[in-house]
Amino acid sequence: MWFLRNRQLTGWTLTHDFSSILFMFRRCSALPPRISLIQRGSGRLHPQCLLFIRGNSSNRPPKDEINKDDPLQRDRHGKNNEDKRQRGRRKEGSRWWTQFQEVFPLDRRAFQNLAFGAAGMATAFVYFHFRETGVQVSWKDFVNRYLSRGLVGRMEVVNKEYVKAFPADGVNSSEVNYLWFNIGSVKSFERNLELVQQEMGLSSMDRIPVVYTNESDGTIFLSVLPVLLLVGFFFVATRQGSVVGACSSRVKGNPLTVSESNARTVKDNISVRFEDVAGCEEAKLEIMELVNFLKDPHQYRDLGAKTPKGALLSGPPGTGKTLLAKATAGEVDVPFISVNGSEFLEVFVGVGPARIRDLFIKARSVAPCILFIDEIDAVGRRRGSGSCMNQSEQENTLNQLLVEMDGFNSSTDIVVLAGTNRVDILDPALMRPGRFDRHIYLGPPDLNGRASIFKVHLRPLKLYPSVDVEALCRHLAALTPGFTGAEIAGVCNEAALIAARHLHQCINTEHFELAVERIIGGVEKKIQKLQLEEKTTVAYHQAGHAVTGWFLKHADPIFKLSLVPRGRSLSSSRYLCKDQHLFSQDQLFDRMCMMLGGRVSEQVFFHRITTGAHDDLRKATELAYAQVVQFGMNKAVGPVSFDLPQQGNTLCERPFGESAAQLIDLEVRSLIDAAFHRTYQLLFDKKEMVEKVAKCLLEKEILDRADLVKLLGPRPFKEDPI
Ligand SMILES: Nc1ncnc2c1ncn2[C@@H]1O[C@H](COP(=O)(O)OP(=O)(O)OP(=O)(O)O)[C@@H](O)[C@H]1O
């Protein structure tokens, strides 16, 4: 039997169609190659297709559901069992969902949207791939095999382009739906058909009926498909958070809000106060003036003074710039609007300036307020420098910022604060008076500053009652030269974690010391074992540093030596550094000798050298070059200063000639040689002491200051207590 043309598509019919076509054509001898291809394709798709369609088309509810709804069955199995099963199912479902979410972190709505999208695409795929197309034959085959044998019942000329031939009544048509062939024109088809039927001797009554129809072949659907996809995209984007948002990593919700600034406004409950910011008293004093202005603007205006518009907070990372800005808002109790400079940078033209405009509109609507732009270098980079693609967009954004800062006058009551680590690359227009009036530098805190920052961060910690907080702060400040506020906060947190790991109820001094060591040197590697020969070399190397530092006046004395590898180094030594800002030539020379102490000790004791001194040599060379090239400390080169290449940067052009370069190299070499010989002489003279320290270190693995005093005697110079 031939299939009815418009019957419903099912998995069975799909697979059956292809096999039956094959069967029929085998019977009709010639098998067009295309059919075999189709069949191969169907064979591959068959199982999945069957599963999919069976799953969708089955009207029968699953067994479980029948049990649930059928009161008889429910009675039979008992209500409790049913409840348990339901709970189990729910649990399994939630477990499945949790596992799924671990792999794909999507919320339910996102998952629903994705599922709908996938189902739609799958349906479209199945429709286009498996829609009934009939079997194409040539005119000659059609006439010889079907028409002449009386198998054709009626014909349909579709869209004046091709003809579908349907089976006559009584013909077994289960194998093929219909046959079709292309026609050049309707007229030629009619003429040819007429001729064939005449040849067959059919009377006008017996002629095969021909109807003319128009059919859509899906081209209309395909033409509206892009529009549908676009509408669907916007629909999903508005529900999900826009794709634009994804690019900018933040705009959630309507994609049309991309030009809105994403500044966060904190109106009440700013809990940070000036007392929470320690170690930067000068910066606080400077910023107090801004606070006073916001508190009592008339005091300034009455005197005819123009009030400051903003302050630029600069300094290394973690020195408390953001914290100080927040504390300023907390002190005046005005709204604090904070935004990051990088949030203005977009790939879309015009978005940056639009966001700046929007930011200032927001600020004006809540004035008086403090507007804080963190990492302003992202948007305030000097114009005309660099050649990256969105340079002009960044410049437009900066121009808009300059315009806005000019735009609000002294009665607007907005103070703009900005934070940056790279004040050197900012555009001069941004720094001129009338824009960022104040430049406040926050450097790493000094000894007292560190102690007061420790005091701030010790406040929320649970210390043993026996701990003297003042003394602890001073001790920790001495152990952490060069630490910033953020690093000090990290030390306090690490100490609490160590105490918890050791199952202590409170935190003690030792936990803090361990925390400092961990932050400076990295994690202790107790498992990594060195071979005895390596360990001996490392011990003598460290003893060399220790003895050199002990007997040179200006070197930082070692107060802890350890053979336990930490981070990337095979050993560690802790020095007592002073907070010093100016260094004399003698002091730098002593430091160079101290750096070379490890390598010299290896040479004195083993008459061979190892790679362990690589980092020491690098530092000593850098220091020697700095003395000769930057600090003007070399007689032969003279009191000149040139820029040295920064780490990671290569200086393309040397600012001095070839002869100066040769002279500099020569002087650097002789300086390092002098330091080496002095250290060699020192360690040779103190050979027994080095040996004593090294052997003791090999035995105990860790030596503290008391051990060193015992081994080397008191240091022959006056020192501050730790
Ligand atoms: N002076 C300080 N007093 C107390 N805590 C501080 C101080 N400086 C930094 N901190 C601590 O360090 C953390 C980070 O500081 P903050 O974000 O203000 O640094 P920043 O200078 O803005 O850094 P970046 O330049 O990287 O943005 C603060 O949350 C605070 O815990």
mmCIF file of C-alpha atoms and ligand atoms in Angstrom, residues 276-278 280 316-323 374-375 421 453 456-457 485-486 489, ligand 1:
data_model
loop_
_atom_site.group_PDB
_atom_site.id
_atom_site.type_symbol
_atom_site.label_atom_id
_atom_site.label_comp_id
_atom_site.label_asym_id
_atom_site.label_seq_id
_atom_site.Cartn_x
_atom_site.Cartn_y
_atom_site.Cartn_z
ATOM 1 C CA ASP A 276 39.594 52.006 61.133
ATOM 2 C CA VAL A 277 42.273 53.432 58.873
ATOM 3 C CA ALA A 278 45.617 53.463 60.599
ATOM 4 C CA CYS A 280 48.395 57.198 57.349
ATOM 5 C CA PRO A 316 51.103 50.883 45.957
ATOM 6 C CA PRO A 317 48.346 48.254 46.072
ATOM 7 C CA GLY A 318 46.806 47.550 49.464
ATOM 8 C CA THR A 319 47.857 50.734 51.212
ATOM 9 C CA GLY A 320 44.277 51.675 52.085
ATOM 10 C CA LYS A 321 43.143 54.041 49.334
ATOM 11 C CA THR A 322 39.677 52.527 48.995
ATOM 12 C CA LEU A 323 39.407 52.194 52.748
ATOM 13 C CA ASP A 374 38.872 53.362 41.850
ATOM 14 C CA GLU A 375 41.676 52.426 39.439
ATOM 15 C CA ASN A 421 48.583 52.712 41.606
ATOM 16 C CA ILE A 453 47.338 48.876 61.626
ATOM 17 C CA VAL A 456 43.047 47.779 64.111
ATOM 18 C CA HIS A 457 43.082 44.267 62.734
ATOM 19 C CA GLY A 485 47.833 47.402 55.271
ATOM 20 C CA ALA A 486 46.340 44.653 53.110
ATOM 21 C CA ALA A 489 45.218 42.264 57.399
HETATM 22 N N1 LIG B 1 45.777 51.922 56.569
HETATM 23 C C1 LIG B 1 45.061 50.820 56.777
HETATM 24 N N2 LIG B 1 44.483 50.597 57.958
HETATM 25 C C2 LIG B 1 43.777 49.486 58.185
HETATM 26 N N3 LIG B 1 43.558 48.532 57.246
HETATM 27 C C3 LIG B 1 44.108 48.713 56.057
HETATM 28 C C4 LIG B 1 44.876 49.859 55.744
HETATM 29 N N4 LIG B 1 45.289 49.757 54.483
HETATM 30 C C5 LIG B 1 44.798 48.620 53.992
HETATM 31 N N5 LIG B 1 44.080 47.972 54.918
HETATM 32 C C6 LIG B 1 43.430 46.660 54.759
HETATM 33 O O1 LIG B 1 43.666 46.234 53.428
HETATM 34 C C7 LIG B 1 42.443 46.064 52.730
HETATM 35 C C8 LIG B 1 42.582 46.536 51.301
HETATM 36 O O2 LIG B 1 42.822 47.913 51.283
HETATM 37 P P1 LIG B 1 42.324 48.841 50.111
HETATM 38 O O3 LIG B 1 41.364 48.133 49.244
HETATM 39 O O4 LIG B 1 41.871 50.125 50.682
HETATM 40 O O5 LIG B 1 43.662 49.028 49.326
HETATM 41 P P2 LIG B 1 43.902 49.904 48.029
HETATM 42 O O6 LIG B 1 45.038 50.811 48.311
HETATM 43 O O7 LIG B 1 42.651 50.528 47.570
HETATM 44 O O8 LIG B 1 44.386 48.778 47.036
HETATM 45 P P3 LIG B 1 44.355 48.811 45.434
HETATM 46 O O9 LIG B 1 45.298 49.889 44.999
HETATM 47 O O10 LIG B 1 44.865 47.470 45.072
HETATM 48 O O11 LIG B 1 42.949 49.070 45.064
HETATM 49 C C9 LIG B 1 41.426 46.853 53.508
HETATM 50 O O12 LIG B 1 40.163 46.296 53.402
HETATM 51 C C10 LIG B 1 41.945 46.764 54.925
HETATM 52 O O13 LIG B 1 41.506 45.569 55.522
#
